[in-house]
Short mmCIF file of C-alpha atoms in Angstrom, two decimals:
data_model
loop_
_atom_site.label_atom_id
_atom_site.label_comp_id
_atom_site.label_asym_id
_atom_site.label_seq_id
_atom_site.Cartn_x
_atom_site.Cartn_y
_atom_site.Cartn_z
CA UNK A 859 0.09 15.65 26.57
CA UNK A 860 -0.99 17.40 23.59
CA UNK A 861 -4.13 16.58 21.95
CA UNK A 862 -3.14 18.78 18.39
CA UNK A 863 -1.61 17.18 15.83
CA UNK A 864 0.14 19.91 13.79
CA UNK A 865 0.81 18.58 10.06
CA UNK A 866 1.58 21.76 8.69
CA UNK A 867 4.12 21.70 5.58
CA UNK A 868 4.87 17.61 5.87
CA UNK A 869 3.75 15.58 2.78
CA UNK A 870 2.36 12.08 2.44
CA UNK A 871 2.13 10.06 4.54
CA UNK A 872 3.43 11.84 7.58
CA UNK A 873 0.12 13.77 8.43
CA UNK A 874 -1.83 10.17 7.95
CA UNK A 875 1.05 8.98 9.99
CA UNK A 876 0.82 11.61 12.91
CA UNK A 877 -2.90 11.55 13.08
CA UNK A 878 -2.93 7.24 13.53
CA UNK A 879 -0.01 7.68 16.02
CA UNK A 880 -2.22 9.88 17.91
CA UNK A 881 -5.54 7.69 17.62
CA UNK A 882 -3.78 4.59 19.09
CA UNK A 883 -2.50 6.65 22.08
CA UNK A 884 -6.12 8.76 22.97
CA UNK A 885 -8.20 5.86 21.75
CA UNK A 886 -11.21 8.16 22.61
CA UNK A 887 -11.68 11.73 22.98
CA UNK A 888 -10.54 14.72 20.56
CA UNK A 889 -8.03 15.36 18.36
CA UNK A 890 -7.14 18.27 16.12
CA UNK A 891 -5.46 17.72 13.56
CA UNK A 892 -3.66 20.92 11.22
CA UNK A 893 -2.83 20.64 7.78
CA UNK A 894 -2.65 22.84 5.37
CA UNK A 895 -3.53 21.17 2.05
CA UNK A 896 -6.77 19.53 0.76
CA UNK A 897 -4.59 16.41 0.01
CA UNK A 898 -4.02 15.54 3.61
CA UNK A 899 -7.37 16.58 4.59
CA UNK A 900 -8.79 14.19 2.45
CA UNK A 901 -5.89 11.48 3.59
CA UNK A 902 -6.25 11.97 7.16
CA UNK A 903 -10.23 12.04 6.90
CA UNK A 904 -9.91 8.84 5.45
CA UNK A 905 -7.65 7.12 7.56
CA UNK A 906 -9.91 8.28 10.56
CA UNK A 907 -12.87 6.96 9.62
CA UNK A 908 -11.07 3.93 8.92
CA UNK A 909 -10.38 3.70 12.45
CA UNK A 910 -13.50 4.35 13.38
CA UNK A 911 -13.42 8.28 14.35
CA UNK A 912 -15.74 10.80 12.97
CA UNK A 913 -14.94 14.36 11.61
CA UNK A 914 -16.65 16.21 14.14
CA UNK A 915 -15.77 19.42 12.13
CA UNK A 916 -13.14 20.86 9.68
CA UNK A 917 -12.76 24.50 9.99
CA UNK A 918 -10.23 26.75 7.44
CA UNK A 919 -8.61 29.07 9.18
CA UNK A 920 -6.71 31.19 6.60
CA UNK A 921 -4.16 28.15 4.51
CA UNK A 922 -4.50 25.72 7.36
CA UNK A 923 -7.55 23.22 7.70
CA UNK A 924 -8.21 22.19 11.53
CA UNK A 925 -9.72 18.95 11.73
CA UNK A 926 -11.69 17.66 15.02
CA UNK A 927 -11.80 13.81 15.20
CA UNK A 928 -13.88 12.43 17.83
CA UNK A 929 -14.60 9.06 19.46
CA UNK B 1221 -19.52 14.83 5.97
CA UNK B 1222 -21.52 14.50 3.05
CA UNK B 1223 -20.83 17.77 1.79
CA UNK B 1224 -16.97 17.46 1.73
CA UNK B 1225 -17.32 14.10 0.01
CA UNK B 1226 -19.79 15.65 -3.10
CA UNK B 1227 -16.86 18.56 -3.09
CA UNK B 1228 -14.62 16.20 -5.03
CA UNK B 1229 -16.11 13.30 -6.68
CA UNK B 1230 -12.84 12.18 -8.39
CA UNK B 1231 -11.27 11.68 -4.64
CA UNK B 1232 -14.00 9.13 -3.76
CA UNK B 1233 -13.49 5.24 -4.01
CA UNK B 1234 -15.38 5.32 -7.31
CA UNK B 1235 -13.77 8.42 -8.47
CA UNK B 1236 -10.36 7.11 -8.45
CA UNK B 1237 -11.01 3.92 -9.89
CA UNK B 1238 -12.68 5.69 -13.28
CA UNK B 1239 -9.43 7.61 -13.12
CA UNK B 1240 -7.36 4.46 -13.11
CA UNK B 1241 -9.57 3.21 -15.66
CA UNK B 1242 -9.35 6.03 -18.44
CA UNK B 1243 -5.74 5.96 -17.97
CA UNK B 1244 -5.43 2.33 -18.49
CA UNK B 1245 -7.77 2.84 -21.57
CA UNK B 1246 -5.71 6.24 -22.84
CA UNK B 1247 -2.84 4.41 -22.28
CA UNK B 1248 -3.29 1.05 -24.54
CA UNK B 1249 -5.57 3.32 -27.15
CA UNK B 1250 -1.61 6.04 -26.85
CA UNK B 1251 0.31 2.44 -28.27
CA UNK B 1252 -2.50 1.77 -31.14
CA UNK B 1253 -2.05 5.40 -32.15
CA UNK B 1254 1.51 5.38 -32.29
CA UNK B 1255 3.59 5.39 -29.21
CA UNK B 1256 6.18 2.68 -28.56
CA UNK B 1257 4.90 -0.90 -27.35
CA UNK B 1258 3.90 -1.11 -23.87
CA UNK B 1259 4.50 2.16 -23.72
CA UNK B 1260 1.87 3.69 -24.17
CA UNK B 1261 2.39 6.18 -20.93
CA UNK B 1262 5.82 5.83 -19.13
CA UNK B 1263 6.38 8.62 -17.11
CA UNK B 1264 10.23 7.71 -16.98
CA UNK B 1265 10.69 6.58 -19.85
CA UNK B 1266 9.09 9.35 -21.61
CA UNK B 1267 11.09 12.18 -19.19
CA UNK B 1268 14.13 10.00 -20.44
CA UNK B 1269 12.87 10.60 -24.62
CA UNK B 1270 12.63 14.68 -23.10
CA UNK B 1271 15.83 14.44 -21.65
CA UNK B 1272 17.46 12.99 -25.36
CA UNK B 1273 15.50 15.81 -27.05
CA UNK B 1274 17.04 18.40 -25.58
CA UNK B 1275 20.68 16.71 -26.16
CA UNK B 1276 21.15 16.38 -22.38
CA UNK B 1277 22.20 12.31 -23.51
CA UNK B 1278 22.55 11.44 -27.37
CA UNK B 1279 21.23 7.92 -27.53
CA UNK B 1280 19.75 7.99 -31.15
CA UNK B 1281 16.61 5.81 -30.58
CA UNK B 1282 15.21 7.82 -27.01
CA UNK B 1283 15.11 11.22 -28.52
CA UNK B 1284 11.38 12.87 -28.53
CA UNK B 1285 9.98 15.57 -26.54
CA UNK B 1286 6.81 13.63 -25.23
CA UNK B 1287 3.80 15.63 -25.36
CA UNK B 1288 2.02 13.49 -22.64
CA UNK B 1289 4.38 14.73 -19.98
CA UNK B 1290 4.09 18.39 -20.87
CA UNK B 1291 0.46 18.14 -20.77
CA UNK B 1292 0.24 16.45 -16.77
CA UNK B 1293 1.91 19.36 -16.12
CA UNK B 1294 0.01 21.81 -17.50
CA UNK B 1295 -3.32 20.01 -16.91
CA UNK B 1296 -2.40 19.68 -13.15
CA UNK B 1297 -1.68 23.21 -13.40
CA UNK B 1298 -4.99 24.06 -14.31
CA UNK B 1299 -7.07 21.89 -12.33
CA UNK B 1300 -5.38 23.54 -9.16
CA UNK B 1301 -6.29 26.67 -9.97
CA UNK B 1302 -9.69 25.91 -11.34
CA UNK B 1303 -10.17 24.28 -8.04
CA UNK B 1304 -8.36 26.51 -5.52
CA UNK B 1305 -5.55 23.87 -4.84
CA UNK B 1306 -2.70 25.91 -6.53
CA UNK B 1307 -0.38 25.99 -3.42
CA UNK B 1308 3.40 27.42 -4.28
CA UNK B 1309 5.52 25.36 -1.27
CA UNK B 1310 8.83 24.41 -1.27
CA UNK B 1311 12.13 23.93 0.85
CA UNK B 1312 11.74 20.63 1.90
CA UNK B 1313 15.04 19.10 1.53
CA UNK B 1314 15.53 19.95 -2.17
CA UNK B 1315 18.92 18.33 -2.68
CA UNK B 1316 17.83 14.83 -1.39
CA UNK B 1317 14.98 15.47 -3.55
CA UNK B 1318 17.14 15.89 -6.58
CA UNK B 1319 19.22 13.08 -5.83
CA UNK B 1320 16.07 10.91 -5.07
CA UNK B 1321 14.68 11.78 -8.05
CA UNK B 1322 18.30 10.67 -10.07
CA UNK B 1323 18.17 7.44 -8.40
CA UNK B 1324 14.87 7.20 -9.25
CA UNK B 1325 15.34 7.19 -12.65
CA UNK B 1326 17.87 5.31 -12.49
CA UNK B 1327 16.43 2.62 -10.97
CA UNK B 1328 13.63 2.61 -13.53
CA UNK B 1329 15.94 2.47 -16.51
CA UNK B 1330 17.44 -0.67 -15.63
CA UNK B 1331 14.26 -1.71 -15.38
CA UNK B 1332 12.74 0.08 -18.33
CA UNK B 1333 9.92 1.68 -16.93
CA UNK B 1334 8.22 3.79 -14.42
CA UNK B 1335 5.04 2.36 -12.05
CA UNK B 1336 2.80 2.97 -14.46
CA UNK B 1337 4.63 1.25 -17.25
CA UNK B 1338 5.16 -1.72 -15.14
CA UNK B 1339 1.65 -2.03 -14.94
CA UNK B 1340 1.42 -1.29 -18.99
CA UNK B 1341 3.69 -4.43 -19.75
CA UNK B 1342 1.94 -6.23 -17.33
CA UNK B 1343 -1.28 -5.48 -19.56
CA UNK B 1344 0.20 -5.84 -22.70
CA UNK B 1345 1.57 -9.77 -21.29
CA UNK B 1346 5.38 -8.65 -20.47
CA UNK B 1347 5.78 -11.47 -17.71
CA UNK B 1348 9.25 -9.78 -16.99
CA UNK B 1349 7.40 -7.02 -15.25
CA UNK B 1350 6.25 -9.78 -12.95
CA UNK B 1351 10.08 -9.12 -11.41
CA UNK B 1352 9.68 -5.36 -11.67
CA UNK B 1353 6.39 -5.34 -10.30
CA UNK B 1354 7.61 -7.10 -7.03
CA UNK B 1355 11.02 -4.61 -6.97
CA UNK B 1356 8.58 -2.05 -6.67
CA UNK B 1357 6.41 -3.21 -4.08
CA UNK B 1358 10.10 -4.46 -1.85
CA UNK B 1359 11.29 -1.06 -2.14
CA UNK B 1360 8.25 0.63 -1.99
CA UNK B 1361 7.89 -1.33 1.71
CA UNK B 1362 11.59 -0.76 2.12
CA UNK B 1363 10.39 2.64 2.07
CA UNK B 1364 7.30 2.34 4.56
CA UNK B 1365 10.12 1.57 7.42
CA UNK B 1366 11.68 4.06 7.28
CA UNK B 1367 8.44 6.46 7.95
CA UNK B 1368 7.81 4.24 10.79
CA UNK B 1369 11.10 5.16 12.18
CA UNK B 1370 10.44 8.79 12.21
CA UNK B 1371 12.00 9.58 8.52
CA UNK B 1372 10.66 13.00 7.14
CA UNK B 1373 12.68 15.29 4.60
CA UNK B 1374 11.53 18.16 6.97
CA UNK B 1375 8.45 20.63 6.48
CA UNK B 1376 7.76 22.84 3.38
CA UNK B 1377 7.25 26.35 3.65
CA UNK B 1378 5.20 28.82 1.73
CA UNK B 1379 6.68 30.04 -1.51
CA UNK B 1380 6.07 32.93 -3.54
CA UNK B 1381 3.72 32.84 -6.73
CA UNK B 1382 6.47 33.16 -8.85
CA UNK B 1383 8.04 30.17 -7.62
CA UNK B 1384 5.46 27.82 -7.95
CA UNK B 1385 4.76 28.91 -11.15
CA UNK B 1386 8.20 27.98 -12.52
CA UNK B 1387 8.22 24.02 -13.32
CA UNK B 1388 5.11 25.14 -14.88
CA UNK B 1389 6.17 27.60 -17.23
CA UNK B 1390 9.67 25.45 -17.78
CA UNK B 1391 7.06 22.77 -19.28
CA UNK B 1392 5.21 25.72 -21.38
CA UNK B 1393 8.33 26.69 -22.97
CA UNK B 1394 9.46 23.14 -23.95
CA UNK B 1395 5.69 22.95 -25.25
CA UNK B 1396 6.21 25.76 -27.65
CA UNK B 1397 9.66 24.40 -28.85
CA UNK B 1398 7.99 21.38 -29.41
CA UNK B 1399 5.91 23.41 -31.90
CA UNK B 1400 8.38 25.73 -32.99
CA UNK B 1401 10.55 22.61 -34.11
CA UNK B 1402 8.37 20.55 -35.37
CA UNK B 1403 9.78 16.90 -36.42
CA UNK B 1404 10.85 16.89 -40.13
CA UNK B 1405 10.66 13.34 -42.06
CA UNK B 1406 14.10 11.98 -42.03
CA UNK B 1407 15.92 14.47 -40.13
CA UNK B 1408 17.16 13.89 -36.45
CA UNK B 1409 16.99 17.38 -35.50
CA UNK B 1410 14.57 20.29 -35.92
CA UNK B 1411 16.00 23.60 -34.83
CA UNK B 1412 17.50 22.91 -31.45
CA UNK B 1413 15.43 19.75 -30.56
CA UNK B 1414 16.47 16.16 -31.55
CA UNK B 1415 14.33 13.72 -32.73
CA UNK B 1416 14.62 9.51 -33.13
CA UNK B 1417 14.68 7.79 -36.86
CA UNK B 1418 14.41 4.89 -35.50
CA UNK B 1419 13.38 2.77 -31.95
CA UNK B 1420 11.05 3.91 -29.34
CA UNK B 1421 11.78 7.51 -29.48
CA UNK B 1422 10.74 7.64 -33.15
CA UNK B 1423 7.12 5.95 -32.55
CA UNK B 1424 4.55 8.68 -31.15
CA UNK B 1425 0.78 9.30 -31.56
CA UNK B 1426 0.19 12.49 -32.99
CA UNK B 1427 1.36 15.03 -31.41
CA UNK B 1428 -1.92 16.79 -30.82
CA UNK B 1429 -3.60 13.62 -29.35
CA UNK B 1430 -0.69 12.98 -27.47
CA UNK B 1431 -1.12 16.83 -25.96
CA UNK B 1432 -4.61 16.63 -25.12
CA UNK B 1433 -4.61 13.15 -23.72
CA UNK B 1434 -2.11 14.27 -21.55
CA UNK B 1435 -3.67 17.60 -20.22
CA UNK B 1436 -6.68 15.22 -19.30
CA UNK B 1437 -4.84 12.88 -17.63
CA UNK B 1438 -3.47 15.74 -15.77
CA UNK B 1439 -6.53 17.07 -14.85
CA UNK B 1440 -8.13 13.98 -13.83
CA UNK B 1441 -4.80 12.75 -11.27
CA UNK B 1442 -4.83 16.27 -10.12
CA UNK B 1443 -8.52 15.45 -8.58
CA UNK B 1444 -7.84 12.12 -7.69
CA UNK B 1445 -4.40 12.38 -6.20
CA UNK B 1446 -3.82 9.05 -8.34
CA UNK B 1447 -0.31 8.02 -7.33
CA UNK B 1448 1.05 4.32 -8.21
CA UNK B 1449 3.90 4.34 -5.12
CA UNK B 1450 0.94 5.76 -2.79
CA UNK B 1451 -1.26 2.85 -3.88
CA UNK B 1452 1.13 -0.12 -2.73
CA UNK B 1453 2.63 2.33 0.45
CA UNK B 1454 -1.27 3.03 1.60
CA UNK B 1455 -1.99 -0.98 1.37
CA UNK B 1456 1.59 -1.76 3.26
CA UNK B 1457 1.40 0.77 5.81
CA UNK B 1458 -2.11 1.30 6.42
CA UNK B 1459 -4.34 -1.92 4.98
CA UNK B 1460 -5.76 1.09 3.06
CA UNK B 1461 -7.20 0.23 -0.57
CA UNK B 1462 -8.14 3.78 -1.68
CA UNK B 1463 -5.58 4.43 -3.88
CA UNK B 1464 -4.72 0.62 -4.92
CA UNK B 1465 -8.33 0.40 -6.12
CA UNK B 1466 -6.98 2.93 -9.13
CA UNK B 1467 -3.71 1.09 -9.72
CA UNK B 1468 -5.77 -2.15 -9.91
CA UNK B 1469 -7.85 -0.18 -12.42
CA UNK B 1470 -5.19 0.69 -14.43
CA UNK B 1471 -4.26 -2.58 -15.02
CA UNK B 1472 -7.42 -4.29 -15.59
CA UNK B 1473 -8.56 -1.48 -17.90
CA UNK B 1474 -5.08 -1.62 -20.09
CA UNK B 1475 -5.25 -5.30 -20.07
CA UNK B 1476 -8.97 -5.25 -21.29
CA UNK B 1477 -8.16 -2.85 -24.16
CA UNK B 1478 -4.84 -4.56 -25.42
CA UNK B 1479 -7.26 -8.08 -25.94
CA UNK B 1480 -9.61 -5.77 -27.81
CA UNK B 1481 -7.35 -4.03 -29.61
CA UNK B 1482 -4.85 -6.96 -29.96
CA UNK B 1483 -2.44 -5.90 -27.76
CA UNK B 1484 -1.87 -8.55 -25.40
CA UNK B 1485 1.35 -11.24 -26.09
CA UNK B 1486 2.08 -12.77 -23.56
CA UNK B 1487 5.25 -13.96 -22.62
CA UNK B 1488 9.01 -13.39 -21.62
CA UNK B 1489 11.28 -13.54 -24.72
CA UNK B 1490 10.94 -10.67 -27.32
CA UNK B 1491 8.75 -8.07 -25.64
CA UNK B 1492 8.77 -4.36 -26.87
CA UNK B 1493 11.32 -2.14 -24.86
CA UNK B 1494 12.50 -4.95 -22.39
CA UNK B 1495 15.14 -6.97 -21.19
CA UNK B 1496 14.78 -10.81 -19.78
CA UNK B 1497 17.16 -10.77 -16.52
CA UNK B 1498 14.37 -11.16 -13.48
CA UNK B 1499 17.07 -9.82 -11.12
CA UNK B 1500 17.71 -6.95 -12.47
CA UNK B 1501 14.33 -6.09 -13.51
CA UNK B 1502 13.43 -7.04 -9.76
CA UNK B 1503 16.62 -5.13 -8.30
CA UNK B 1504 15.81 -1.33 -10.88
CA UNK B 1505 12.36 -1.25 -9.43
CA UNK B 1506 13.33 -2.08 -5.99
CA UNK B 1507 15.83 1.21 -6.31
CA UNK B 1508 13.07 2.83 -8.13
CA UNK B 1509 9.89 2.35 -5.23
CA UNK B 1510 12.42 3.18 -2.66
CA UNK B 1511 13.42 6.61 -4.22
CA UNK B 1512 9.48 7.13 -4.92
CA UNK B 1513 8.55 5.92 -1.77
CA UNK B 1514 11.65 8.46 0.14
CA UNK B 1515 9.81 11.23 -1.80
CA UNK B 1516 6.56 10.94 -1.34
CA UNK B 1517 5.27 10.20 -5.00
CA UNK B 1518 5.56 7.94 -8.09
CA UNK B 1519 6.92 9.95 -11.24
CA UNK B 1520 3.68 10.74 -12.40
CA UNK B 1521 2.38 12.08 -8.76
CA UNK B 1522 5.78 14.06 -8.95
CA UNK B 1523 4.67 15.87 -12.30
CA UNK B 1524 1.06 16.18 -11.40
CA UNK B 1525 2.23 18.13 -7.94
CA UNK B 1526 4.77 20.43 -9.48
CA UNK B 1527 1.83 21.83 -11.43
CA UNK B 1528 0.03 22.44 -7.93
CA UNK B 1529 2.71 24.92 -7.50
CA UNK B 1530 5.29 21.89 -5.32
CA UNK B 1531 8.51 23.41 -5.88
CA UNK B 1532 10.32 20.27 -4.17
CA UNK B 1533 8.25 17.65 -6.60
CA UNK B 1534 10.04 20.07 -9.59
CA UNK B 1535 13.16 19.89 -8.03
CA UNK B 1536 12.65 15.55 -8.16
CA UNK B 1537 11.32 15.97 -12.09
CA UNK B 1538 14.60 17.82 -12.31
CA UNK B 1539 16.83 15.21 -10.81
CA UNK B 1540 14.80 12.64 -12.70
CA UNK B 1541 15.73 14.28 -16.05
CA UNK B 1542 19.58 14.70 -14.64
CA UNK B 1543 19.05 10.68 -14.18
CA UNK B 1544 18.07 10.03 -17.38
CA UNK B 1545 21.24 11.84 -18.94
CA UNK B 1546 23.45 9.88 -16.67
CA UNK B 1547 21.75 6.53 -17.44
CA UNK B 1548 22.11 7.22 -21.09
CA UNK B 1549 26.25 8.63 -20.94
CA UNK B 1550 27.39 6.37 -18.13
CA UNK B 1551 25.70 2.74 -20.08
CA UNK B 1552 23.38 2.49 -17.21
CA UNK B 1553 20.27 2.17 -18.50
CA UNK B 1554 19.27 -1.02 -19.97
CA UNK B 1555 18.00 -2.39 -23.41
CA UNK B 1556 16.38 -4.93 -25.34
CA UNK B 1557 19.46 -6.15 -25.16
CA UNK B 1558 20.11 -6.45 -21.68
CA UNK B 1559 20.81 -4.58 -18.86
CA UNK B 1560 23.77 -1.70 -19.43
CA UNK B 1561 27.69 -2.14 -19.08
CA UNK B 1562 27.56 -0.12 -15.75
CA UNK B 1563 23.97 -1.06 -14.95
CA UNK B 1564 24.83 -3.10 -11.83
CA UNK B 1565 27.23 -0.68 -10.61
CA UNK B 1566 24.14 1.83 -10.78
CA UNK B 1567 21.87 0.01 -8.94
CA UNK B 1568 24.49 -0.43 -6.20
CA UNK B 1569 25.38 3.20 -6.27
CA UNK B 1570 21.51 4.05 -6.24
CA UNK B 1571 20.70 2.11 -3.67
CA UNK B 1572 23.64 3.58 -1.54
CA UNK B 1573 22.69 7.05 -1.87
CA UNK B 1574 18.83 5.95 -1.45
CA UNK B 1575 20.30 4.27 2.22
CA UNK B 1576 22.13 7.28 3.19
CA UNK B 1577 19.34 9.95 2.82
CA UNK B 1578 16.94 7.31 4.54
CA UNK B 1579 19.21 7.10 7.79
CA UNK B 1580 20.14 10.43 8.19
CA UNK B 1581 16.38 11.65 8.22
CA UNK B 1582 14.96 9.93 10.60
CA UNK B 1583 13.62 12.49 13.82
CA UNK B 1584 12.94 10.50 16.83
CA UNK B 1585 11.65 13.44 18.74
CA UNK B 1586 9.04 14.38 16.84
CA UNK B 1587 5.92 16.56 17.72
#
């Protein structure tokens, strides 16, 4: 199973809507999550803090932003 | 952590409640300095006066080429690139887009208002927006099943420059008509734009106030993402308050204003722009927040992303303006008078075409 959410090109909420999908199934670990607009890195930032994750680190690679939640 | 939250301040908790709170103010200060009662900003409304200036419907009393609209556009526009957000994207499903955006409008002029008008009437004491308010919030949840399901218009792609460019330069060029063709006194055209003698289309703050307020406004959603749909979807699908603390705001902020500025009447008979059947009001809206919800962004959201270079949020300003001219040939819009002679139909029709592109989106498999 894939830990890499990829968000690319899908607008709100989907990206919020991937990443959660994702947190209830891991419940701990890592996930990476791509998107490639500040919008949903802001959005799906939020919503995993919210459920208690941390942004272990947000890295731009070119248009895309890959986002490492941990818990 | 820290250092992506000081990047934008206006994204914070506290940054997009002082957004919600200078348009609430902007917006009751818009209705002391001219524009129509509880009206102050109506995003559909005022892309329906747009729509009647160009001659795309001829209803005498909704013809002016709102300023405040041009200006989210252009103000959007500029924050993106100020800020390195300018993203040209597109190809997402335009056609259910268009239509969404039709339906949208639609929806809202049976009604008579967008989101952030409901809110306005709301302020200003318009208990009938009571029934919009809850329309909105029905088909705005309506909406939120349908992304549970698996519903997605499909991925956007990278578009050129040029492309993203366009809604934005559409909206510059209606901008310099607007000043080419000035309004004359009396006269219900100027060049090749119409203009209202009488009713809401013919009550505006001046037109350079009405300009500027709207480039800030643009500006300031632009950095706060401020979106009225995403405020009650967030809080229905995610018990998430970020974006309802703004909408809340709004509200409080326009209703504060109005009782300083003597704005506020409240009551259900005889309010400015508005009709008194609660189902109706209740059923527009509910056609309305499910077209918003389908694509991803209240009216306002729409305008502010098409200046980020969103080709598919033009393409829904687009339908929205198609929806208006409909509304206004077919009698579907409503009046202080009461709903339209084809208003019902509309709704039903709406709400159809809003079911049909909801179904037929939704991926199971998805990655």
């Amino acid at each position: 199973m894939s830990d890499i959410v990829d968000a690319r090109g899908l607008s709100c909420p989907q990206p919020v809507l991937l990443a959660m999908s994702k947190m209830k199934e891991k419940t701990s670990g890592e996930i990476e999550v791509i998107i490639d607009n500040e919008v949903s890195r802001e959005n799906v930032s939020r919503a995993a803090r919210s459920q208690g994750w941390e942004i272990l680190d947000t890295q731009r690679k070119g248009d895309d932003y890959h986002l490492i939640l941990k818990r | 952590m820290e250092v992506e939250r000081t990047r934008n301040l206006f994204a914070t908790g506290m940054g997009i409640i002082a957004v919600g709170i200078i348009i609430g103010v902007l917006a009751s200060l818009l209705q002391k300095l001219g524009n129509p009662g509880n009206m102050g900003i109506c995003v559909a409304c005022f892309d329906r006066d747009i729509t009647g200036a160009v001659g795309m419907h001829r209803a005498e009393v909704v013809q002016y080429l709102r300023p405040e609209i041009l200006g989210f556009v252009l103000g959007s526009l500029a924050a993106a690139l100020l800020f390195g957000e300018f993203k040209p994207r597109g190809g997402s499903a335009p056609l259910a887009r268009f239509v969404l955006g039709m339906t949208a409008m639609i929806g809202a002029l049976v009604f008579l208002g967008c989101p952030w008008r409901t809110l306005l009437r709301l302020a200003g004491g318009d208990g009938n927006a009571l029934f919009g308010l809850a329309g909105l919030a029905v088909g705005v949840w309506g909406g939120t099943l349908f992304f549970k399901q698996g519903y997605s218009l499909g991925r956007s792609s990278k578009q050129s420059a040029g492309t993203g460019l366009l809604m934005p330069l559409l909206i510059a060029g209606l901008l310099v008509l607007r000043f080419m063709f000035a309004p004359v006194e009396g006269q219900a055209q100027s060049g090749v734009l119409f203009y209202s003698l009488k009713g809401p289309g013919a009550a505006y703050a001046p037109v350079a106030l009405s300009l500027g307020i709207g480039l800030l406004v643009g500006f300031l959603a632009q950095r706060s993402r401020f979106c009225t749909m995403g405020a009650l979807r967030d809080l229905i699908l995610f018990r998430q308050w970020h974006l309802f603390s703004g909408f809340l705001a709004l509200l409080a902020a326009a209703w504060l204003t109005n009782l300083v500025v003597g704005q506020f009447h409240p009551g259900f008979e005889k309010q400015p722009v508005a009709h008194t059947h609660a189902l109706w009001n209740f059923a527009g809206m509910l056609v309305a927040g499910l077209s918003f919800a389908l694509a991803g962004g209240c009216p306002g959201r729409q305008l502010f992303m098409s200046g980020e270079g969103d080709a598919d949020a033009g393409v829904f300003v687009l339908g929205m303006i198609t929806g208006a001219a409909f509304a206004h040939n077919f009698g579907l819009a409503s009046s202080p008078a009461g709903i339209g002679p084809h208003g019902i139909a509309a709704v039903v029709v709406s709400l159809f075409f809003c079911l049909v592109i909801g179904l037929s989106n939704i991926e199971r498999a998805r990655a």
